[in-house]
Coordinates of C-alpha atoms and ligand atoms in Angstrom, one line a residue:
X1 CA 100.3 110.3 67.2
X2 CA 99.2 106.8 66.4
X3 CA 98.9 104.0 68.9
X4 CA 100.5 100.7 68.7
X5 CA 99.9 97.5 70.7
X6 CA 101.1 93.9 70.4
X7 CA 100.7 90.6 72.2
X8 CA 102.4 87.3 72.5
X9 CA 101.4 84.5 75.0
X10 CA 99.0 81.7 75.5
X11 CA 95.8 83.7 75.1
X12 CA 94.0 85.0 72.0
X13 CA 95.8 88.0 70.7
X14 CA 93.0 89.6 68.8
X15 CA 90.7 90.7 71.7
X16 CA 93.7 91.9 73.7
X17 CA 95.0 94.0 70.8
X18 CA 91.5 95.4 69.9
X19 CA 90.9 96.4 73.5
X20 CA 94.3 97.9 73.7
X21 CA 93.7 99.9 70.5
X22 CA 90.5 101.3 72.0
X23 CA 92.4 102.5 75.0
X24 CA 95.0 104.1 72.6
X25 CA 92.4 105.6 70.3
X26 CA 93.0 109.0 71.8
X27 CA 96.3 109.0 70.0
X28 CA 94.7 108.8 66.5
X29 CA 91.5 107.6 65.0
X30 CA 91.5 107.8 61.3
X31 CA 92.2 104.2 60.5
X32 CA 93.1 101.0 62.3
X33 CA 94.6 97.6 61.6
X34 CA 95.7 94.3 62.9
X35 CA 98.2 91.6 62.0
X36 CA 98.0 88.0 63.2
X37 CA 100.2 85.0 62.6
X38 CA 97.8 82.2 61.6
X39 CA 98.8 78.7 60.3
X40 CA 102.2 80.0 59.0
X41 CA 100.4 83.0 57.4
X42 CA 101.0 86.6 58.3
X43 CA 97.5 88.0 57.9
X44 CA 96.7 91.7 57.9
X45 CA 93.2 93.2 58.5
X46 CA 92.8 96.9 58.2
X47 CA 90.3 99.6 57.4
X48 CA 89.7 103.3 57.3
X49 CA 87.8 104.6 60.4
X50 CA 87.8 103.9 64.0
X51 CA 88.8 100.8 66.0
X52 CA 85.0 100.0 66.1
X53 CA 85.1 99.9 62.3
X54 CA 88.0 97.4 62.5
X55 CA 86.1 95.4 65.0
X56 CA 83.1 95.3 62.7
X57 CA 85.4 94.4 59.7
X58 CA 86.9 91.4 61.5
X59 CA 83.7 90.2 63.1
X60 CA 83.1 87.6 60.4
X61 CA 86.8 86.6 60.0
X62 CA 88.9 83.9 61.7
X63 CA 91.1 85.8 64.1
X64 CA 92.6 82.8 66.0
X65 CA 96.1 83.5 67.0
X66 CA 98.3 83.9 70.1
X67 CA 100.6 86.5 68.5
X68 CA 99.4 89.7 67.0
X69 CA 99.8 93.5 66.8
X70 CA 97.5 96.4 66.0
X71 CA 97.6 100.1 65.1
X72 CA 95.3 103.1 65.3
X73 CA 96.5 105.9 63.0
X74 CA 96.7 109.7 62.9
X75 CA 97.7 110.3 59.3
X76 CA 101.0 112.0 58.5
X77 CA 102.1 110.6 55.2
X78 CA 99.2 109.6 53.0
X79 CA 95.5 110.2 53.4
X80 CA 93.5 108.1 55.9
X81 CA 92.3 105.1 53.8
X82 CA 92.4 101.3 53.9
X83 CA 95.8 101.1 52.1
X84 CA 97.6 103.6 54.2
X85 CA 96.4 102.0 57.4
X86 CA 98.9 100.0 59.3
X87 CA 100.2 97.2 59.6
X88 CA 102.3 97.2 56.4
X89 CA 103.9 94.3 54.7
X90 CA 107.4 94.0 53.3
X91 CA 107.6 93.2 49.6
X92 CA 107.6 89.4 50.1
X93 CA 104.8 89.7 52.7
X94 CA 107.0 87.8 55.1
X95 CA 107.4 90.7 57.5
X96 CA 104.9 93.2 58.8
X97 CA 105.3 96.4 60.8
X98 CA 103.3 98.9 62.9
X99 CA 104.9 102.3 63.5
X100 CA 104.2 105.4 65.5
X101 CA 106.4 108.4 64.4
X102 CA 107.8 109.7 61.1
X103 CA 110.7 108.4 59.0
X104 CA 112.0 111.8 57.8
X105 CA 114.3 110.4 55.1
X106 CA 111.7 108.0 53.7
X107 CA 111.6 109.7 50.2
X108 CA 115.3 109.1 49.6
X109 CA 115.2 105.6 50.9
X110 CA 112.1 104.9 48.8
X111 CA 113.8 106.1 45.6
X112 CA 116.7 103.7 46.3
X113 CA 114.5 100.8 47.1
X114 CA 112.5 101.4 43.9
X115 CA 115.7 101.3 42.0
X116 CA 116.4 97.9 43.6
X117 CA 113.1 96.6 42.4
X118 CA 110.7 97.3 45.3
X119 CA 107.2 98.5 44.6
X120 CA 105.0 100.1 47.2
X121 CA 101.2 99.8 47.9
X122 CA 100.8 102.8 50.2
X123 CA 102.0 106.4 50.4
X124 CA 103.4 105.9 53.9
X125 CA 106.9 106.3 55.3
X126 CA 106.3 103.2 57.3
X127 CA 106.0 100.9 54.3
X128 CA 109.4 102.2 53.3
X129 CA 110.9 101.1 56.6
X130 CA 109.6 97.5 56.4
X131 CA 110.9 97.2 52.8
X132 CA 114.3 98.6 54.0
X133 CA 114.4 96.0 56.7
X134 CA 113.8 93.2 54.2
X135 CA 116.3 94.6 51.8
X136 CA 119.0 94.7 54.5
X137 CA 118.2 91.2 55.5
X138 CA 118.4 90.0 51.9
X139 CA 121.6 91.8 51.1
X140 CA 123.4 91.0 54.4
X141 CA 122.0 87.5 54.8
X142 CA 121.5 88.3 58.4
X143 CA 118.9 87.7 61.1
X144 CA 115.8 89.8 61.2
X145 CA 117.0 91.3 64.5
X146 CA 120.2 92.5 62.9
X147 CA 118.4 93.7 59.8
X148 CA 116.1 95.8 62.0
X149 CA 119.0 97.3 63.8
X150 CA 120.8 98.2 60.6
X151 CA 117.7 99.7 59.0
X152 CA 117.0 101.8 62.1
X153 CA 120.5 103.1 61.9
X154 CA 119.9 104.3 58.4
X155 CA 116.6 106.2 59.1
X156 CA 116.2 109.6 60.5
X157 CA 113.1 110.7 62.4
X158 CA 111.0 109.1 65.2
X159 CA 109.7 105.7 65.6
X160 CA 108.1 103.2 67.9
X161 CA 107.8 100.0 65.9
X162 CA 106.8 96.4 66.3
X163 CA 107.8 93.8 63.7
X164 CA 106.4 90.3 63.1
X165 CA 108.0 87.6 61.0
X166 CA 105.9 85.0 59.1
X167 CA 108.6 82.5 59.7
X168 CA 108.9 83.0 63.4
X169 CA 105.6 82.7 65.3
X170 CA 107.3 82.9 68.6
X171 CA 108.9 86.4 68.4
X172 CA 108.0 90.0 68.4
X173 CA 110.7 92.7 67.7
X174 CA 110.2 96.3 68.9
X175 CA 112.3 99.4 69.0
X176 CA 111.8 103.1 69.8
X177 CA 113.3 106.5 69.2
X178 CA 111.4 109.6 69.9
X179 CA 108.0 107.8 70.2
X180 CA 107.0 106.0 73.4
X181 CA 107.0 102.2 73.9
X182 CA 106.2 100.1 76.9
X183 CA 106.8 96.4 77.5
X184 CA 104.4 94.6 79.8
X185 CA 105.6 91.4 81.5
X186 CA 102.9 89.0 82.4
X187 CA 102.9 85.4 83.3
X188 CA 104.1 83.6 80.2
X189 CA 102.8 86.5 78.1
X190 CA 104.1 89.9 76.9
X191 CA 102.5 93.1 75.8
X192 CA 103.9 96.0 73.8
X193 CA 102.1 99.4 73.6
X194 CA 102.5 103.1 73.2
X195 CA 101.5 103.6 76.8
X196 CA 100.6 101.4 79.8
X197 CA 96.8 101.7 79.3
X198 CA 96.4 98.5 77.2
X199 CA 98.7 96.6 79.6
X200 CA 97.4 97.5 83.1
X201 CA 94.5 95.1 83.0
X202 CA 96.9 92.1 82.6
X203 CA 100.1 93.0 84.5
X204 CA 101.5 95.8 86.7
X205 CA 105.1 95.0 85.6
X206 CA 106.4 97.2 82.8
X207 CA 109.7 98.3 81.2
X208 CA 109.7 101.7 79.6
X209 CA 111.9 101.1 76.5
X210 CA 114.5 103.9 76.3
X211 CA 115.7 106.0 73.4
X212 CA 117.2 103.9 70.5
X213 CA 116.6 100.7 72.4
X214 CA 115.2 97.5 71.0
X215 CA 113.4 94.7 72.7
X216 CA 113.2 91.1 71.3
X217 CA 110.3 89.2 73.0
X218 CA 110.3 85.4 72.6
X219 CA 107.4 83.3 73.7
X220 CA 109.7 80.7 75.3
X221 CA 112.8 82.6 76.2
X222 CA 111.5 85.8 77.6
X223 CA 112.8 89.2 76.4
X224 CA 116.2 90.8 75.8
X225 CA 116.8 94.6 75.9
X226 CA 119.6 96.1 73.8
X227 CA 120.4 99.3 72.0
X228 CA 119.9 99.5 68.3
X229 CA 123.7 99.4 68.1
X230 CA 123.4 95.9 69.7
X231 CA 124.7 96.7 73.2
X232 CA 122.8 94.6 75.8
X233 CA 121.0 96.6 78.5
X234 CA 119.7 95.7 82.0
X235 CA 116.0 96.3 82.1
X236 CA 114.4 98.2 85.0
X237 CA 111.0 96.8 85.8
X238 CA 108.6 99.4 87.1
X239 CA 105.4 98.7 89.0
X240 CA 102.4 100.6 87.5
X241 CA 100.3 102.8 89.8
X242 CA 97.7 103.1 87.1
X243 CA 94.3 101.7 88.0
X244 CA 91.8 100.2 85.5
X245 CA 88.9 102.4 86.6
X246 CA 90.9 105.5 85.8
X247 CA 90.6 104.4 82.1
X248 CA 86.8 104.1 82.1
X249 CA 84.1 106.7 81.7
X250 CA 82.6 105.9 85.1
X251 CA 79.0 106.8 84.2
X252 CA 79.8 110.0 82.4
X253 CA 78.8 110.4 78.7
X254 CA 82.2 111.6 77.7
X255 CA 85.7 111.4 79.1
X256 CA 86.0 115.2 78.8
X257 CA 83.1 115.7 81.2
X258 CA 84.4 113.0 83.6
X259 CA 87.8 114.8 83.5
X260 CA 86.3 118.2 84.2
X261 CA 84.4 116.8 87.1
X262 CA 87.5 115.0 88.4
X263 CA 89.3 118.3 89.0
X264 CA 88.6 118.7 92.7
X265 CA 90.2 115.3 93.1
X266 CA 93.0 115.7 90.6
X267 CA 94.0 119.1 92.0
X268 CA 94.2 117.5 95.5
X269 CA 96.3 114.7 94.0
X270 CA 98.7 117.3 92.6
X271 CA 99.0 118.8 96.0
X272 CA 99.2 115.6 98.0
X273 CA 102.4 115.2 100.0
X274 CA 103.5 118.6 98.7
X275 CA 101.2 121.2 100.2
X276 CA 100.6 120.9 103.9
X277 CA 98.2 123.4 105.3
X278 CA 98.6 122.0 108.8
X279 CA 102.2 122.8 109.3
X280 CA 102.0 125.5 106.5
X281 CA 104.7 124.2 104.2
X282 CA 105.3 123.3 100.6
X283 CA 107.7 120.4 100.1
X284 CA 108.5 119.3 96.5
X285 CA 111.1 116.6 96.2
X286 CA 111.8 117.4 92.5
X287 CA 112.3 121.0 93.2
X288 CA 114.4 120.7 96.4
X289 CA 117.5 119.3 94.6
X290 CA 117.6 122.1 92.1
X291 CA 116.1 124.9 94.1
X292 CA 119.3 126.9 94.2
X293 CA 119.3 126.9 90.4
X294 CA 115.8 128.3 90.3
X295 CA 116.4 130.8 93.1
X296 CA 119.6 132.0 91.4
X297 CA 118.3 131.8 87.8
X298 CA 118.9 134.8 85.6
X299 CA 115.5 134.0 84.1
X300 CA 113.1 131.2 83.6
X301 CA 112.2 130.0 80.1
X302 CA 109.0 128.1 79.7
X303 CA 108.3 126.0 76.6
X304 CA 105.2 124.1 75.9
X305 CA 102.4 123.8 73.3
X306 CA 98.6 124.3 73.3
X307 CA 97.0 124.1 76.6
X308 CA 100.3 123.5 78.4
X309 CA 101.6 126.7 76.9
X310 CA 98.6 128.5 78.5
X311 CA 99.6 127.0 81.8
X312 CA 103.1 128.4 81.1
X313 CA 101.6 131.9 80.7
X314 CA 99.9 131.6 84.0
X315 CA 103.3 130.6 85.4
X316 CA 104.8 133.8 84.0
X317 CA 102.5 135.9 86.1
X318 CA 103.1 133.7 89.1
X319 CA 106.9 133.7 89.0
X320 CA 107.3 137.3 88.2
X321 CA 104.6 138.5 90.6
X322 CA 105.5 136.3 93.5
X323 CA 109.2 135.3 93.1
X324 CA 110.4 138.3 91.0
X325 CA 112.2 136.1 88.5
X326 CA 112.0 137.2 84.9
X327 CA 110.1 134.7 82.8
X328 CA 109.8 134.1 79.1
X329 CA 107.1 131.8 77.8
X330 CA 107.4 130.5 74.3
X331 CA 105.8 128.0 72.0
X332 CA 108.3 125.1 71.8
X333 CA 107.9 124.9 68.1
X334 CA 109.2 128.5 67.7
X335 CA 111.8 128.3 70.4
X336 CA 113.6 125.3 68.9
X337 CA 114.0 126.9 65.4
X338 CA 114.9 130.4 66.2
X339 CA 118.5 130.1 67.6
X340 CA 117.5 131.4 71.1
X341 CA 120.1 132.9 73.4
X342 CA 120.4 130.4 76.3
X343 CA 123.1 129.9 78.9
X344 CA 123.8 128.0 82.0
X345 CA 122.2 130.5 84.3
X346 CA 118.8 129.9 82.7
X347 CA 116.3 127.4 84.0
X348 CA 114.0 126.0 81.3
X349 CA 110.6 124.6 82.4
X350 CA 109.0 122.3 79.9
X351 CA 105.3 121.6 80.5
X352 CA 103.5 118.7 78.8
X353 CA 100.6 116.5 79.7
X354 CA 101.7 113.6 77.5
X355 CA 105.4 114.1 78.1
X356 CA 105.8 113.2 74.4
X357 CA 105.2 116.4 72.4
X358 CA 107.9 116.4 69.7
X359 CA 108.4 120.2 69.7
X360 CA 108.7 120.4 73.5
X361 CA 111.2 117.5 73.5
X362 CA 113.3 119.2 70.8
X363 CA 113.2 122.5 72.7
X364 CA 114.5 120.7 75.8
X365 CA 117.3 119.0 74.0
X366 CA 118.4 122.4 72.5
X367 CA 118.4 124.1 75.9
X368 CA 120.2 121.2 77.5
X369 CA 123.0 121.4 74.9
X370 CA 123.4 125.1 75.7
X371 CA 123.8 124.3 79.4
X372 CA 120.4 125.4 80.9
X373 CA 118.9 123.5 83.8
X374 CA 115.8 121.6 82.6
X375 CA 112.8 121.2 84.8
X376 CA 109.8 119.1 83.5
X377 CA 106.2 119.3 84.5
X378 CA 104.4 116.2 83.0
X379 CA 101.4 114.1 83.7
X380 CA 102.3 110.8 82.1
X381 CA 104.7 108.9 84.3
X382 CA 107.6 107.3 82.4
X383 CA 107.1 109.4 79.2
X384 CA 109.9 110.8 77.2
X385 CA 110.1 114.4 78.6
X386 CA 110.8 113.4 82.2
X387 CA 113.7 111.3 81.0
X388 CA 115.3 114.3 79.3
X389 CA 115.1 116.7 82.2
X390 CA 117.4 117.3 85.1
X391 CA 114.5 117.4 87.6
X392 CA 110.8 117.8 87.6
X393 CA 107.4 117.3 89.2
X394 CA 104.7 115.0 87.9
X395 CA 101.2 116.6 88.0
X396 CA 99.5 113.4 89.1
X397 CA 96.2 114.3 87.5
X398 CA 95.6 110.7 86.4
X399 CA 95.1 109.6 82.8
X400 CA 93.6 112.3 80.6
X401 CA 91.8 110.6 77.7
X402 CA 89.6 113.4 76.2
X403 CA 91.6 115.1 73.5
X404 CA 90.7 118.5 74.9
X405 CA 92.9 119.0 77.9
X406 CA 91.0 120.0 81.1
X407 CA 92.2 118.5 84.4
X408 CA 95.8 118.4 83.1
X409 CA 95.7 122.2 82.8
X410 CA 94.5 122.8 86.3
X411 CA 97.1 120.3 87.6
X412 CA 99.9 122.0 85.7
X413 CA 98.8 125.4 87.1
X414 CA 98.6 124.0 90.7
X415 CA 102.1 122.5 90.4
X416 CA 103.5 125.7 89.0
X417 CA 101.7 127.7 91.7
X418 CA 103.3 125.6 94.5
X419 CA 106.7 126.0 92.9
X420 CA 106.3 129.8 92.5
X421 CA 105.1 130.2 96.1
X422 CA 107.9 128.0 97.5
X423 CA 110.7 129.8 95.5
X424 CA 109.2 133.2 96.4
X425 CA 109.5 132.4 100.0
X426 CA 112.9 130.8 99.8
X427 CA 114.1 133.8 97.8
X428 CA 112.8 136.2 100.5
X429 CA 110.3 137.8 98.1
X430 CA 107.3 137.1 100.3
X431 CA 107.0 137.2 104.0
X432 CA 106.4 134.1 106.1
X433 CA 102.9 135.2 106.9
X434 CA 102.1 135.8 103.2
X435 CA 103.6 132.3 102.5
X436 CA 101.2 130.8 105.1
X437 CA 98.3 132.8 103.8
X438 CA 98.8 131.6 100.3
X439 CA 99.2 127.9 101.4
X440 CA 96.0 128.1 103.4
X441 CA 94.0 129.5 100.5
X442 CA 95.6 127.1 97.9
X443 CA 94.5 124.2 100.1
X444 CA 90.9 125.4 99.7
X445 CA 91.0 125.4 95.9
X446 CA 89.7 121.8 95.4
X447 CA 86.6 122.6 97.4
X448 CA 86.1 125.8 95.5
X449 CA 86.4 124.0 92.2
X450 CA 83.8 121.6 93.4
X451 CA 81.5 124.5 94.3
X452 CA 82.0 126.0 90.8
X453 CA 81.0 122.7 89.2
X454 CA 78.0 122.3 91.4
X455 CA 76.7 125.9 91.0
X456 CA 77.5 126.7 87.4
X457 CA 76.9 123.5 85.5
X458 CA 73.2 123.9 84.7
X459 CA 73.5 127.6 84.0
X460 CA 76.4 127.0 81.6
X461 CA 74.4 124.3 79.8
X462 CA 71.5 126.8 79.2
X463 CA 73.9 129.5 78.0
X464 CA 75.4 126.9 75.6
X465 CA 72.1 126.3 74.1
X466 CA 71.6 130.0 73.4
X467 CA 74.9 130.5 71.7
X468 CA 75.6 127.1 70.1
X469 CA 74.9 128.4 66.6
X470 CA 77.2 131.4 66.8
X471 CA 80.0 131.4 64.2
X472 CA 82.5 133.3 66.2
X473 CA 83.3 133.9 69.9
X474 CA 85.6 136.4 71.6
X475 CA 87.2 135.6 74.9
X476 CA 88.7 138.4 77.0
X477 CA 90.7 138.4 80.2
X478 CA 93.3 140.5 82.0
X479 CA 96.4 139.6 84.1
X480 CA 96.2 136.1 85.5
X481 CA 93.0 135.6 83.5
X482 CA 94.4 136.5 80.1
X483 CA 95.8 132.9 79.6
X484 CA 92.4 131.6 80.8
X485 CA 90.7 133.6 77.9
X486 CA 93.1 131.9 75.5
X487 CA 92.4 128.5 77.0
X488 CA 88.6 129.0 76.8
X489 CA 88.9 130.0 73.1
X490 CA 91.1 126.9 72.4
X491 CA 88.7 124.6 74.1
X492 CA 85.8 125.9 72.0
X493 CA 87.7 125.7 68.7
X494 CA 89.0 122.2 69.2
X495 CA 85.8 120.4 70.1
X496 CA 83.0 122.5 68.6
X497 CA 84.8 123.8 65.5
X498 CA 83.6 127.3 66.2
X499 CA 86.1 130.0 65.5
X500 CA 87.1 131.7 68.8
X501 CA 89.8 134.1 69.7
X502 CA 91.3 134.9 73.1
X503 CA 92.6 138.4 73.8
X504 CA 93.9 140.5 76.6
X505 CA 90.8 142.6 77.3
X506 CA 92.6 145.9 76.8
X507 CA 93.9 144.8 73.4
X508 CA 90.3 144.5 72.1
X509 CA 90.2 148.1 71.0
X510 CA 93.3 147.7 68.9
X511 CA 91.5 145.5 66.4
X512 CA 89.0 142.8 67.5
X513 CA 86.4 145.5 68.6
X514 CA 85.7 145.9 64.9
X515 CA 84.2 142.4 64.9
X516 CA 81.7 143.1 67.7
X517 CA 78.0 143.3 66.8
X518 CA 74.8 141.7 68.0
X519 CA 75.9 138.3 66.8
X520 CA 79.1 138.2 68.7
X521 CA 79.2 136.4 72.0
X522 CA 82.0 137.8 74.2
X523 CA 83.1 135.8 77.1
X524 CA 84.8 138.0 79.7
X525 CA 86.7 136.7 82.7
X526 CA 86.1 139.6 85.0
X527 CA 86.8 138.5 88.5
X528 CA 87.0 141.1 91.2
X529 CA 90.7 141.7 91.2
X530 CA 93.5 144.2 90.4
X531 CA 92.3 145.4 87.0
X532 CA 88.6 145.1 87.9
X533 CA 87.6 148.7 86.9
X534 CA 89.5 148.4 83.7
X535 CA 87.7 145.2 82.7
X536 CA 84.3 146.7 83.6
X537 CA 85.2 149.5 81.1
X538 CA 86.0 146.8 78.5
X539 CA 82.6 145.2 79.1
X540 CA 81.0 148.6 78.6
X541 CA 82.8 148.9 75.3
X542 CA 81.4 145.6 74.2
X543 CA 77.9 146.3 75.4
X544 CA 78.0 149.7 73.6
X545 CA 78.5 147.8 70.4
X546 CA 75.7 145.4 71.1
X547 CA 78.0 142.5 71.8
X548 CA 76.5 139.8 74.0
X549 CA 78.5 139.5 77.2
X550 CA 78.9 136.3 79.1
X551 CA 80.9 137.3 82.2
X552 CA 82.7 135.1 84.7
X553 CA 82.6 137.2 87.9
X554 CA 83.3 136.9 91.6
X555 CA 80.2 136.2 93.6
X556 CA 78.0 139.2 94.4
X557 CA 79.2 141.4 91.7
X558 CA 76.3 143.8 91.1
X559 CA 78.1 146.1 88.7
X560 CA 78.8 143.6 86.0
X561 CA 75.4 142.0 86.6
X562 CA 73.8 145.2 85.5
X563 CA 75.9 145.2 82.3
X564 CA 76.3 141.7 81.1
X565 CA 73.6 139.5 79.5
X566 CA 74.8 136.4 81.5
X567 CA 76.8 136.4 84.7
X568 CA 78.5 133.2 86.0
X569 CA 79.6 133.5 89.6
X570 CA 82.7 131.9 91.0
X571 CA 84.0 132.1 94.6
X572 CA 86.5 134.7 95.8
X573 CA 90.1 133.6 96.0
X574 CA 93.6 135.0 96.0
X575 CA 94.2 136.6 92.6
X576 CA 97.1 134.2 91.6
X577 CA 94.7 131.3 92.1
X578 CA 91.8 132.6 90.1
X579 CA 92.6 130.8 86.8
X580 CA 92.0 127.5 88.7
X581 CA 88.4 128.6 89.2
X582 CA 87.6 130.7 86.2
X583 CA 88.7 128.1 83.7
X584 CA 86.1 125.6 84.9
X585 CA 82.9 127.3 83.5
X586 CA 84.8 127.9 80.2
X587 CA 85.6 124.1 80.0
X588 CA 81.9 123.4 80.6
X589 CA 80.8 126.0 78.0
X590 CA 82.9 124.4 75.3
X591 CA 81.8 120.9 76.3
X592 CA 78.1 121.7 76.3
X593 CA 78.3 123.6 73.0
X594 CA 80.1 120.7 71.3
X595 CA 77.5 118.2 72.7
X596 CA 74.6 120.5 71.5
X597 CA 76.2 120.5 68.1
X598 CA 76.5 116.7 68.1
X599 CA 80.3 116.8 67.8
X600 CA 82.6 114.0 68.8
X601 CA 83.8 115.6 72.0
X602 CA 86.5 113.1 73.1
X603 CA 87.9 112.6 69.6
X604 CA 87.6 115.9 67.7
X605 CA 88.4 115.8 64.0
X606 CA 92.1 116.2 62.9
X607 CA 93.4 116.1 66.4
X608 CA 95.3 113.6 68.5
X609 CA 96.1 113.6 72.2
X610 CA 99.8 113.1 71.9
X611 CA 101.5 115.1 69.2
X612 CA 104.7 113.2 68.5
X613 CA 105.3 114.8 65.1
X614 CA 106.4 118.4 64.6
Ligands
LIG1 O1 100.8 116.7 75.9 P1 101.1 118.2 75.8 O2 100.6 118.9 77.0 O3 102.5 118.5 75.5 O4 100.2 118.6 74.5 C1 100.3 119.9 74.1 C2 99.1 120.2 73.2 O5 99.1 119.4 72.1 C3 97.8 120.1 73.9 O6 97.7 120.9 75.0 C4 96.6 120.4 72.9 O7 96.6 121.8 72.6 C5 95.3 120.0 73.6 N1 94.5 119.3 72.6 C6 94.5 121.1 74.1 O8 93.3 120.8 74.6

């Protein structure tokens, strides 16, 4: 949560920082701020609200400076207001800081600092850190660099920080632990940011700052990379593959709609170079090296949060059904705190779009300590989770900016599907002809998703208009489509703020059926597959109680057509691949309801794209 960006070079810092903050706004959007070094003054401008409010706030002010840093906040400590917004000053106002993360021991440190005479303006943990840095510098009479290192060695928690010094207009100091930080290297200019999106416009050369590493960037002398224990490191300069147009709406009203519509392409990108329907093979470099571990695993543990956890549930069906490997799927936040039994014959798959989710990272570390093999499925290249894993596969869905995850989900499911089919074949659990049959059908999925988008969009829009004022929704599914029901409900909740619950269809009669009346829309994923008759019975049970059924069915399903109030048709496919098609109308449904209700689709209240706090 929170986005940070900083600039030093020959150009004006303010427009670069503001534009960068706009790109990072998906990480938090309750307040924003900027620090600039101007005529030997360290000036801070900050306000509650979005980056556009900050832009408005500074529009009449002098913002001339070639060194600056900014922050967009998702509040953890202290309500969102002007005072709690970053940057924060030290007591003397000689130092300023921006911070993404949480200083867990801030209360103890604050108490000690207060005893030493410090007073604080805000309720934030971040202000404590900048006071601590100043206190260390004063007590030890050391350089700011040394003081930052010592202070960081005293704090517990997570941070990506940038520090500016009033007395040094040529230097930026930055460090990270647990929160992401990227350095961009331009021609006589440098950028620091939470991810590469604010940087890509100016340079393709970046260094992903590692855990407990610090970078000191000097306008004239370049940068040095070291650990916060002061051990020099050799930087590895990556070349970004990210393209600027990927970060723009491209004519769509919202990023979420753009990302829903990108799915035929993003699914293809996830398959590119891996699934080959001409020679009928799946080749995944990340899997190859560790395939013996997966094939011989006692069980697969899957940890993730939110939508990624739903992708994990689909994977449970895939791996057990096709590869006959026992799978346990767990919320990372529960797994990490419940003393789970893990051993070296377990393979843990961590799924995360951002690659930064704090709970998922902690679950990985725990399983790694206990000897499990860790496999990561992430979207953001260079993020923290891929660095903690033994092996992994990127999903290659491209940047996902809408807070509600859409194309990342289908990309995760596609990658997991390819792995499951590959392992099933290697393990001898499916025949060669079945292997080929699955590959040929999987290859058709991007076109089928395109077809779903083309044929259901208008209908879903109309249905949204009918049900937009409902206070509750129930989503039902069975088998492979049970996780899709959960995902449909989550999408609706997060962007339209309508209460929705996802349930396995058969569980309905064990409780939720009591909720059904003529005001309850019930979305049923009822494709024509193994439990078809059962789900038809479930629909009948809903209809008998006057529930209003919106059914996602396989094309030409006359039975459900005669029962449900609305029927949304999707093409036939292999049952394991049906989530990739059935989820699409549910994404559209939540999108159009949120739009009809006038909600902020891309930046729903209280949420952030990257959850780097537990
Ligand atoms: O980046 P991750 O995939 O690890 O994020 C996990 C969840 O925070 C995320 O899926 C969240 O639930 C989304 N807002 C869902 O749309």
